[in-house]
PDB file of C-alpha atoms and ligand atoms in Angstrom:
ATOM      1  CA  UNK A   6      -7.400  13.394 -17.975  1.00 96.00           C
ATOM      2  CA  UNK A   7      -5.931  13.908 -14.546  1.00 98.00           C
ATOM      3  CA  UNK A   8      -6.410  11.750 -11.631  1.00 98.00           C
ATOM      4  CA  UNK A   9      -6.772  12.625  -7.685  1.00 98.00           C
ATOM      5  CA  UNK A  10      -6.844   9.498  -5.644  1.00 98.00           C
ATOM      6  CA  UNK A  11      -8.619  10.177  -1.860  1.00 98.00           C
ATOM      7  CA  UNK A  12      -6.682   7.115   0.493  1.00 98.00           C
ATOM      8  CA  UNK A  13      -7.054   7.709   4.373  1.00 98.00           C
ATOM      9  CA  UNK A  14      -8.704   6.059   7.493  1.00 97.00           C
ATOM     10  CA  UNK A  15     -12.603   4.916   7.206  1.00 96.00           C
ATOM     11  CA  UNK A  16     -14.636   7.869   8.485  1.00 97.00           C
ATOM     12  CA  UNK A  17     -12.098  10.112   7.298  1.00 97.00           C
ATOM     13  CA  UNK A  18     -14.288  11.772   4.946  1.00 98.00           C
ATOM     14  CA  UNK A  19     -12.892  10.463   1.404  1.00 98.00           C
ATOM     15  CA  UNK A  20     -16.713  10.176   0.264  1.00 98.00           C
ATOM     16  CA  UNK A  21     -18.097  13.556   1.382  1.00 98.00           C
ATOM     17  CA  UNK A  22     -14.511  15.055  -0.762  1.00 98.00           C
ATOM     18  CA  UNK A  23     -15.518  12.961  -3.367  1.00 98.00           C
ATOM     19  CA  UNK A  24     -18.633  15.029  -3.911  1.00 98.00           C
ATOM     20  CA  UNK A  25     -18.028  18.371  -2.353  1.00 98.00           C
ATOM     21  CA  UNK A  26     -14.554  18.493  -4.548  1.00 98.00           C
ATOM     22  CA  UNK A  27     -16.271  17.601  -7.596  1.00 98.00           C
ATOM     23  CA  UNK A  28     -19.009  19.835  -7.283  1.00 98.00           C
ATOM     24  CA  UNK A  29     -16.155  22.658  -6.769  1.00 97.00           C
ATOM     25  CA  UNK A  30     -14.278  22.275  -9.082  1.00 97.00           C
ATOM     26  CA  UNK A  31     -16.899  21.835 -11.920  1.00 98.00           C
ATOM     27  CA  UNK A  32     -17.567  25.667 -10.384  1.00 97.00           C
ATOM     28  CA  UNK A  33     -14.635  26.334 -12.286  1.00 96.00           C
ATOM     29  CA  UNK A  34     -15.677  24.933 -15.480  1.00 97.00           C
ATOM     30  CA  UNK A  35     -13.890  21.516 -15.549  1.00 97.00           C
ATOM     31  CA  UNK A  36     -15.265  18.681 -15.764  1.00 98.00           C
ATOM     32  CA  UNK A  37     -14.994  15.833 -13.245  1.00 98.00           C
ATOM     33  CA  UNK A  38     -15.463  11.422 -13.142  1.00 98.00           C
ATOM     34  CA  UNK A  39     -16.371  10.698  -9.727  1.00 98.00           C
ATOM     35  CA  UNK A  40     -15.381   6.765  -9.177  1.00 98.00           C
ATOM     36  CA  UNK A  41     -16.302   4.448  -6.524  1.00 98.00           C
ATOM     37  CA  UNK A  42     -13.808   2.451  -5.832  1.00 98.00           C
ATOM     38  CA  UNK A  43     -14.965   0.487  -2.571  1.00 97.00           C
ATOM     39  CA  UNK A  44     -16.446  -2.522  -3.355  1.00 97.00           C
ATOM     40  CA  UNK A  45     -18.128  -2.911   0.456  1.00 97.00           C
ATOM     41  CA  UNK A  46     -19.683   0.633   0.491  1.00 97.00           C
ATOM     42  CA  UNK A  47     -23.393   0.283   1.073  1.00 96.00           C
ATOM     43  CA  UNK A  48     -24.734   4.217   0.442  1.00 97.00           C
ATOM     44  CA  UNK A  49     -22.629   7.146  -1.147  1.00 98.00           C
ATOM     45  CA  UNK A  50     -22.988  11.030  -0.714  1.00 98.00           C
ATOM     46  CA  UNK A  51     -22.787  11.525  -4.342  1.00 98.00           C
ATOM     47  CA  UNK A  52     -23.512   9.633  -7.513  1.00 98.00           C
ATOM     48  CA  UNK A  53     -20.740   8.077  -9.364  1.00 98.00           C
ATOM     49  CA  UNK A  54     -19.966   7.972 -12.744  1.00 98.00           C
ATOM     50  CA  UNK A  55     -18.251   4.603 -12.547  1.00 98.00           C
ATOM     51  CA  UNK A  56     -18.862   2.370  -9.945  1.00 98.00           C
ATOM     52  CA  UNK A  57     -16.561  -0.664  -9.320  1.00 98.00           C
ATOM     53  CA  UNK A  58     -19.657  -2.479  -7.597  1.00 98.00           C
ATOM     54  CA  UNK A  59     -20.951  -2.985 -11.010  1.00 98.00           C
ATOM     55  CA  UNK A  60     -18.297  -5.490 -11.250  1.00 98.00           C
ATOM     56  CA  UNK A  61     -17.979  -6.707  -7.511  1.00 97.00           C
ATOM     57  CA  UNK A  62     -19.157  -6.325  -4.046  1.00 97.00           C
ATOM     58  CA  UNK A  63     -17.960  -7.546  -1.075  1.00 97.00           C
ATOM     59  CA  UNK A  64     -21.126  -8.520   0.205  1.00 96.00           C
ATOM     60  CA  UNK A  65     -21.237 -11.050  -2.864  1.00 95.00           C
ATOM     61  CA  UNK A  66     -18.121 -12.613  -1.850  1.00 95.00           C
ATOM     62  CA  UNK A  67     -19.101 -13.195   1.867  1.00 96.00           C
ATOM     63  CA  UNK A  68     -22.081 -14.893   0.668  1.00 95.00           C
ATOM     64  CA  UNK A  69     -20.225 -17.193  -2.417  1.00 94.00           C
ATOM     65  CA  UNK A  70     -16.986 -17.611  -0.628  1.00 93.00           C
ATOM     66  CA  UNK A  71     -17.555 -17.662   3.266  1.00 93.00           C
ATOM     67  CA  UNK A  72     -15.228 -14.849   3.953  1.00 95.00           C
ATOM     68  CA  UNK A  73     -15.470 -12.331   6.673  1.00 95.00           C
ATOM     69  CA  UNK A  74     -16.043  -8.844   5.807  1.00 94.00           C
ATOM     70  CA  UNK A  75     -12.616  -7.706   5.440  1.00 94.00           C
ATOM     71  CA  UNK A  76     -10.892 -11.257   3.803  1.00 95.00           C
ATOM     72  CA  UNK A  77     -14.060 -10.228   1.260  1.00 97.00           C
ATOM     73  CA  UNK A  78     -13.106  -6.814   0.568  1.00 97.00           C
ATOM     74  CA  UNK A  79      -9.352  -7.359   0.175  1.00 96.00           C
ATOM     75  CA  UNK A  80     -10.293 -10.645  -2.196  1.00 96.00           C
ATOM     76  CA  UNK A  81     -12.631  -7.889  -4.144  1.00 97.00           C
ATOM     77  CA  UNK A  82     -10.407  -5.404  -4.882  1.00 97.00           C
ATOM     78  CA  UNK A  83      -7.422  -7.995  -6.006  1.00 96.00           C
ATOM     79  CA  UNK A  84     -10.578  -9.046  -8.277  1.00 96.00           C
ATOM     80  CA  UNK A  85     -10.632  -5.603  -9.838  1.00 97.00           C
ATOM     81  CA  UNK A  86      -7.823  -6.443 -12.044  1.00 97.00           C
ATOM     82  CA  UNK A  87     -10.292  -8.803 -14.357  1.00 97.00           C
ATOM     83  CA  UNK A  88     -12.238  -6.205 -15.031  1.00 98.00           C
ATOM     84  CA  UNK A  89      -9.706  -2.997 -15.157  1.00 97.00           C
ATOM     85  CA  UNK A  90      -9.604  -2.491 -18.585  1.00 97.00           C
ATOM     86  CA  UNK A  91     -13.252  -2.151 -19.062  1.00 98.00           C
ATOM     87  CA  UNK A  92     -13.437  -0.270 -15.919  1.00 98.00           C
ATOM     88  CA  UNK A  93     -10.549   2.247 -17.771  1.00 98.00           C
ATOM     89  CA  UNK A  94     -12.364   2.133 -21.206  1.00 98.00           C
ATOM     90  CA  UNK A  95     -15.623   3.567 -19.129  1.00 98.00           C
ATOM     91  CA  UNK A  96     -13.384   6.347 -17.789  1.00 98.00           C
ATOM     92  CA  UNK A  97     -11.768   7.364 -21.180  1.00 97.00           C
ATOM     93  CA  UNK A  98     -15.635   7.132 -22.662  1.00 98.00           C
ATOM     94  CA  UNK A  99     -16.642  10.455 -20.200  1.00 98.00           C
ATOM     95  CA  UNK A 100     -13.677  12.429 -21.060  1.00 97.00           C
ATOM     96  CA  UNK A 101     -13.258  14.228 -18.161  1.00 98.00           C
ATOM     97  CA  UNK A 102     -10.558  16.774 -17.068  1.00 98.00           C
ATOM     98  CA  UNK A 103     -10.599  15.354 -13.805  1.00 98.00           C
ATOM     99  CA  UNK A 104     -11.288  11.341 -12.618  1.00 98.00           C
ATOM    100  CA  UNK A 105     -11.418  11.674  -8.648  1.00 98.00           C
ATOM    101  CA  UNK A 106     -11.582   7.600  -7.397  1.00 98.00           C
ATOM    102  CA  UNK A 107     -12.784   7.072  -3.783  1.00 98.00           C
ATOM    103  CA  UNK A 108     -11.287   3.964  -1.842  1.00 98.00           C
ATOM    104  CA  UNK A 109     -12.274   2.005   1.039  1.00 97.00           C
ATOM    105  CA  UNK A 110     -11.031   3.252   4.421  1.00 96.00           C
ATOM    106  CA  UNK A 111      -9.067  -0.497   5.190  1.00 96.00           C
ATOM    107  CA  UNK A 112      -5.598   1.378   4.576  1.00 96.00           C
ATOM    108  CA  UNK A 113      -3.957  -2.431   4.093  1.00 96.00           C
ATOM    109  CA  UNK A 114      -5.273  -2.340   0.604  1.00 97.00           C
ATOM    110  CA  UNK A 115      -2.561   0.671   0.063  1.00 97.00           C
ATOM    111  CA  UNK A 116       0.011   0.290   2.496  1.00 95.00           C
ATOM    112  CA  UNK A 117       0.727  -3.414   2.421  1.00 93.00           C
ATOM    113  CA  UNK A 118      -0.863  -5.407   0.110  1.00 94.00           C
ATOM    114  CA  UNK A 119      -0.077  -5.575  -3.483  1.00 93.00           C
ATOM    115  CA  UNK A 120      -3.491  -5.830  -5.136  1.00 95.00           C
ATOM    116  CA  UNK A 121      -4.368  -1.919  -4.077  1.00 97.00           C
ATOM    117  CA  UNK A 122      -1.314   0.141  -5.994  1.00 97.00           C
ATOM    118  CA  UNK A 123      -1.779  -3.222  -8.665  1.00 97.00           C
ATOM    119  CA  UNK A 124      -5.303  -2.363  -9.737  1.00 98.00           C
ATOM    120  CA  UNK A 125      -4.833   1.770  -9.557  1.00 98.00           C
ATOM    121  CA  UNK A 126      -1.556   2.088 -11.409  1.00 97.00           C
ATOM    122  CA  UNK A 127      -3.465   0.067 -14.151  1.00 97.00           C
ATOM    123  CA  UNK A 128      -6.455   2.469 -13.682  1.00 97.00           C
ATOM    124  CA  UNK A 129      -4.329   5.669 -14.146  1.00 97.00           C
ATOM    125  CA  UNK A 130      -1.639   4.120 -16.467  1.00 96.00           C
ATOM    126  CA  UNK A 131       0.714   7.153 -17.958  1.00 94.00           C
ATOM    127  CA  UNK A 132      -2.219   9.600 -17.000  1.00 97.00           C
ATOM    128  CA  UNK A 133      -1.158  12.517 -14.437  1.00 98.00           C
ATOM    129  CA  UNK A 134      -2.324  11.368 -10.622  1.00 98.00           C
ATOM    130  CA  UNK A 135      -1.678  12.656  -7.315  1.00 97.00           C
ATOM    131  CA  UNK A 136      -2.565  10.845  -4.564  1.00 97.00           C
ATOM    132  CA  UNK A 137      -4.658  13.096  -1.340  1.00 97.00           C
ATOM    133  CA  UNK A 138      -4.187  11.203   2.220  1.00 96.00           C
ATOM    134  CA  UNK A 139      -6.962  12.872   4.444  1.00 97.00           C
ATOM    135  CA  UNK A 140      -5.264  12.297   8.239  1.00 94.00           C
ATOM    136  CA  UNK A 141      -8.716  12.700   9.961  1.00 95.00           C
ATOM    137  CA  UNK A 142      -8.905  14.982  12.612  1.00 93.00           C
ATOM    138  CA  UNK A 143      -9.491  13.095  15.424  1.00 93.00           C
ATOM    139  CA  UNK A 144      -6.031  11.911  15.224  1.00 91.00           C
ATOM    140  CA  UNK A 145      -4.445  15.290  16.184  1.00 89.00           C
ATOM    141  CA  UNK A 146      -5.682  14.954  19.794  1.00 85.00           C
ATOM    142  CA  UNK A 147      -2.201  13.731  21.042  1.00 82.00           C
ATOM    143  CA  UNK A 148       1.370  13.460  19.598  1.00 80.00           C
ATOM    144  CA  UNK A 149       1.382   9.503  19.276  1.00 83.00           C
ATOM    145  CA  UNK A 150      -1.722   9.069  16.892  1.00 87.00           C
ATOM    146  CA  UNK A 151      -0.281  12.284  14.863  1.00 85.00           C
ATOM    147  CA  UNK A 152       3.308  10.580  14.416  1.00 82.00           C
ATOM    148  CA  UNK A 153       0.750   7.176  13.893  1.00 87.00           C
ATOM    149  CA  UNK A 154      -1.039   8.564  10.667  1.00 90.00           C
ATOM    150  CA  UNK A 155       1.490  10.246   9.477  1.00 84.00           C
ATOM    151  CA  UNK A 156       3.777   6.987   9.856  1.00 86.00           C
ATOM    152  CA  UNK A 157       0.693   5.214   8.320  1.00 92.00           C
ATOM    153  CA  UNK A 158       0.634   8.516   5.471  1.00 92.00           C
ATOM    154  CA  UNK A 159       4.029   7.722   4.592  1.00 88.00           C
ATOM    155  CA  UNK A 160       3.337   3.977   3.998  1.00 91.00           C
ATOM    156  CA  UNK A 161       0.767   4.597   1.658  1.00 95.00           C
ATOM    157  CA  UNK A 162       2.840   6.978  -0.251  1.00 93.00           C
ATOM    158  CA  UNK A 163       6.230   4.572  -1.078  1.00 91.00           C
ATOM    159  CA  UNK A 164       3.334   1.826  -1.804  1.00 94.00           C
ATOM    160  CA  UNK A 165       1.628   3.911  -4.411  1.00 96.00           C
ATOM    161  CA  UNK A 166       4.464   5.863  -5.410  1.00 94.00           C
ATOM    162  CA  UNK A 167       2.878   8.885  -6.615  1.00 95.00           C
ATOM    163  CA  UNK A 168       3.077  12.143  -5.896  1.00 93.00           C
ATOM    164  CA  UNK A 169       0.960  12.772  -2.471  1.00 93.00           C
ATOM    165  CA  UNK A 170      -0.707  15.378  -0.185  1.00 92.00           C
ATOM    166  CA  UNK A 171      -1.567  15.060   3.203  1.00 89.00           C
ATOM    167  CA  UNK A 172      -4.493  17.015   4.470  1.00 91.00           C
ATOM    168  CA  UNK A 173      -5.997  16.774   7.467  1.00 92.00           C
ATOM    169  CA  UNK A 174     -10.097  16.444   6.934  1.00 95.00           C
ATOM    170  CA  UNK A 175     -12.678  17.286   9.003  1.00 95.00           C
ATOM    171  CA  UNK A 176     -10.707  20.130   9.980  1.00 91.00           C
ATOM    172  CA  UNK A 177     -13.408  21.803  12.241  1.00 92.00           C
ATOM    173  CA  UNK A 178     -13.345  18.997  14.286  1.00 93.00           C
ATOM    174  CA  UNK A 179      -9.760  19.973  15.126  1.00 89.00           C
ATOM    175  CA  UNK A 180      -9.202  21.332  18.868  1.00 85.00           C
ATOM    176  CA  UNK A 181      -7.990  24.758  19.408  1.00 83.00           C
ATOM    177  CA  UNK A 182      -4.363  23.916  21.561  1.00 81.00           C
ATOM    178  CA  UNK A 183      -3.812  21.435  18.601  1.00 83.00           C
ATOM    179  CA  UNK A 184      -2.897  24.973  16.447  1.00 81.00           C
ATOM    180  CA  UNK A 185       0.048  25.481  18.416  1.00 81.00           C
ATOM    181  CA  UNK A 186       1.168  22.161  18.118  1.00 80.00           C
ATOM    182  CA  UNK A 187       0.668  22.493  14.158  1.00 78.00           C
ATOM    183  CA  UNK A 188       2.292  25.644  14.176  1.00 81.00           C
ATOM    184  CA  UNK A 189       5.452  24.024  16.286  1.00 83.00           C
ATOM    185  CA  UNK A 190       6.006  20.669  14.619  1.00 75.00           C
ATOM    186  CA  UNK A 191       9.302  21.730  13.044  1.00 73.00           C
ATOM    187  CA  UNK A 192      11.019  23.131  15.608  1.00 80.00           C
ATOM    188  CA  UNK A 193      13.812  20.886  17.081  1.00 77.00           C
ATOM    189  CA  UNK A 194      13.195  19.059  19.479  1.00 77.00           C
ATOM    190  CA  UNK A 195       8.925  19.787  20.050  1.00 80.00           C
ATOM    191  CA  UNK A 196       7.579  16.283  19.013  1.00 76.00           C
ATOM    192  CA  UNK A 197      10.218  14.621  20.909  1.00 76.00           C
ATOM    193  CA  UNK A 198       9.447  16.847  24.615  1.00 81.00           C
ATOM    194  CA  UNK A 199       5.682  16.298  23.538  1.00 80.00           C
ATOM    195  CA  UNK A 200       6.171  12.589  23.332  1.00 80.00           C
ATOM    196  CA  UNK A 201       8.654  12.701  26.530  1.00 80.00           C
ATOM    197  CA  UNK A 202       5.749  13.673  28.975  1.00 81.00           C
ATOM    198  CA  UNK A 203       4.004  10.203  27.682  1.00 80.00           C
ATOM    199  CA  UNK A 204       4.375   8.064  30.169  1.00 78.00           C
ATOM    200  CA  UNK A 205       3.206   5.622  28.621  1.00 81.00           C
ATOM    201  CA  UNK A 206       5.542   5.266  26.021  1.00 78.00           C
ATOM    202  CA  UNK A 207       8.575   2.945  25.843  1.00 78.00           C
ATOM    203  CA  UNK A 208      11.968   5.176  26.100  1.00 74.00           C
ATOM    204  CA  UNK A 209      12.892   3.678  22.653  1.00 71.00           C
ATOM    205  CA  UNK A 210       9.919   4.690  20.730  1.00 72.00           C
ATOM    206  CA  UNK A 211      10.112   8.843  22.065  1.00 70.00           C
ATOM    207  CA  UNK A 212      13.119   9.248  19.180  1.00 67.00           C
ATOM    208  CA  UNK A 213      10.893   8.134  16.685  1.00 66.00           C
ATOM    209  CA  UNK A 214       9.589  11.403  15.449  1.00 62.00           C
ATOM    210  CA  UNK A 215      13.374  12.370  14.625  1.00 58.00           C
ATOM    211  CA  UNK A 216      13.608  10.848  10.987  1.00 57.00           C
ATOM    212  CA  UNK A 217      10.214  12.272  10.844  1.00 62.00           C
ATOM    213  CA  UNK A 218      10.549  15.864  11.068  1.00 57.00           C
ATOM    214  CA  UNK A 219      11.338  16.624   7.775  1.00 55.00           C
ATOM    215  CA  UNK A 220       8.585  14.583   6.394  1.00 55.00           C
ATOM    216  CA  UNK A 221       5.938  16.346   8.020  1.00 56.00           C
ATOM    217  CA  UNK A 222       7.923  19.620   7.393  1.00 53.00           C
ATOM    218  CA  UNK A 223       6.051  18.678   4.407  1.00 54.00           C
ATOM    219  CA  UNK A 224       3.482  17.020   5.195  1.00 55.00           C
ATOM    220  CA  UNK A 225       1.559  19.359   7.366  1.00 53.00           C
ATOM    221  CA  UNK A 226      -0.478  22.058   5.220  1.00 51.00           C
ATOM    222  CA  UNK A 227      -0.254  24.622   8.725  1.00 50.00           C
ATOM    223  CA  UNK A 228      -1.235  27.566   6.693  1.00 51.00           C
ATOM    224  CA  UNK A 229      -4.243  26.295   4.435  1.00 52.00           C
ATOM    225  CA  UNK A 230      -6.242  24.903   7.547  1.00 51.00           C
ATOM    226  CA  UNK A 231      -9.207  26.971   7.737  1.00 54.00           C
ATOM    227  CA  UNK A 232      -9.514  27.757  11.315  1.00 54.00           C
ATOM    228  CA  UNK A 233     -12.002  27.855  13.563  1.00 52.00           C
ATOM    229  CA  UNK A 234     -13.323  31.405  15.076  1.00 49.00           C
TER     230      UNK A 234
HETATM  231  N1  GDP B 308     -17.392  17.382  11.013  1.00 61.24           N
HETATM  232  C1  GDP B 308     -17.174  16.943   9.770  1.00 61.24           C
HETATM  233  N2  GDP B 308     -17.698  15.781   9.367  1.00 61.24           N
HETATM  234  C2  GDP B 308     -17.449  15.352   8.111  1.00 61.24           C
HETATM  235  C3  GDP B 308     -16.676  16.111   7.196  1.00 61.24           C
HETATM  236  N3  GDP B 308     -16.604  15.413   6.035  1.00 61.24           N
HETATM  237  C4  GDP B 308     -17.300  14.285   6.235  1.00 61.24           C
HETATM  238  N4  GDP B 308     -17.818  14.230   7.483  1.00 61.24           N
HETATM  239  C5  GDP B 308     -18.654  13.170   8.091  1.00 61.24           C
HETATM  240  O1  GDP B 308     -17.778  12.095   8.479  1.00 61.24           O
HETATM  241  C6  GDP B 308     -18.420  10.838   8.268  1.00 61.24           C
HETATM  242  C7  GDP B 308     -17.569   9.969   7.356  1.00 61.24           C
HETATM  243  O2  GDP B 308     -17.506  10.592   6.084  1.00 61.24           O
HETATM  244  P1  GDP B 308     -17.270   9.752   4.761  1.00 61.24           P
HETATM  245  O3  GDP B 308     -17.165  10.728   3.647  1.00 61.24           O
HETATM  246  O4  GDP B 308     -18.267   8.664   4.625  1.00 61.24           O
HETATM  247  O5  GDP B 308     -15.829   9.119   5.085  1.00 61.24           O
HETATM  248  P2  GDP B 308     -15.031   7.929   4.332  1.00 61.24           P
HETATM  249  O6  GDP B 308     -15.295   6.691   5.121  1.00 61.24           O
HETATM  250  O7  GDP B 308     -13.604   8.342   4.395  1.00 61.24           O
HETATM  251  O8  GDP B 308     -15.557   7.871   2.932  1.00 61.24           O
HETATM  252  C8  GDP B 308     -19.799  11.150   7.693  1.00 61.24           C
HETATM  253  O9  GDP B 308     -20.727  11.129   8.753  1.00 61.24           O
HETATM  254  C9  GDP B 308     -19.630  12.540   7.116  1.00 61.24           C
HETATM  255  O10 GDP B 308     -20.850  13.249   7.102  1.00 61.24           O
HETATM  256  C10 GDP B 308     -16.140  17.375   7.653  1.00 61.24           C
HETATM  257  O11 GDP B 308     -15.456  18.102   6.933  1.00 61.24           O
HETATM  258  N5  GDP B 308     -16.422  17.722   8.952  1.00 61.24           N
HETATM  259 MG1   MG B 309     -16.215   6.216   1.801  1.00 61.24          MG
END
């Protein structure tokens, strides 16, 4: 049993992957556990095998406790740890080749807060698992929200500690010019001059991308986007 955890952004299509990857790979003759792991969502794009909101919602919590919507959903998913070895034994019970677990979107869960990487590491246990961050397209229209997700990527990864991909999703939403910006992240100095004609920006903040450039040397898959024609 291998597992692929989806993190990234709300909206950045971790649900639609959920389905369309399953439905792929099972092309191939595997067989895959789709698991919701997002206690608020109200409506999926596929049917899940195991579904944490058969345990807790959100929605229950805002009613019992008071809480807002997101106080509720980080309270539910530290609450996942009551139930994570039952939610495990219904995992091992499909024996799958693959176990593909969806999260919410609120990227605090993952990057800050203990209860996220608490409740998954018990999930996965000794069991193979790569983590996939989907860096949704809409935040490669400008240099700052790239070196932003990526910053936000690489937060998520030394919280979870696994071994992680960064994709970006919704790929045909991407803008032509951003292609040469892909295709130029690595040279010296291009992030930098990019972020230079930002007026906006504080001086201190343009060196930023420095340390960064050989992170995304790995991070950014340049030569498996599929692009548009
Ligand atoms: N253009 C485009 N839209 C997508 C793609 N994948 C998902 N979406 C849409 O993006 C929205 C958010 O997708 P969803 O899977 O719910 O994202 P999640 O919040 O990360 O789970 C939905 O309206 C999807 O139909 C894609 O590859 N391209
Ligand atoms: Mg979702």
């Amino acid at each position: 049993m291998r597992f692929i955890i989806l993190v990234g952004p709300a909206g950045s299509g971790k649900s639609t992957l959920t389905g369309e990857l399953a439905s792929h790979m099972e092309g191939f003759g595997v067989s895959v556990a789709k698991v919701n792991f997002d206690p608020a969502v109200e409506v999926l794009p596929y049917e899940p095998e195991v579904d944490v909101r058969d345990y807790v919602t959100a929605e229950e919590l805002m009613k019992k406790e008071g809480l807002g919507p997101n106080g509720a959903l980080v309270v539910a998913v530290d609450s996942l740890i009551n139930y994570v070895s039952d939610i495990r034994k219904r995992i091992e019970g499909l024996e799958a080749d693959y176990v593909i677990i969806d999260t919410p979107g609120q990227l605090e869960l993952f990057a800050y807060r203990i209860g996220g990487p608490l409740v998954l590491d018990s999930l996965v246990i000794d069991n193979p698992v790569a983590t996939v961050f989907l860096a949704d397209a809409i935040f490669m229209d400008n240099p700052a929200s790239m070196i932003s997700i990526f910053t936000l990527a690489s937060s998520v990864a030394v919280r979870l500690k696994k071994p992680q991909v960064n994709v970006i999703s919704r790929a045909d939403l991407l803008a032509s010019d951003v292609y040469e910006i892909i295709d130029r992240i690595n040279e010296d100095g291009f992030l930098t001059g990019l972020l230079d004609r930002d007026a906006r920006l504080p001086g201190d903040l343009k060196t930023l991308p420095l340390p960064l450039r050989r992170a995304l040397q790995r991070w950014i898959p340049r030569r498996r986007i599929h692009r548009k024609r």
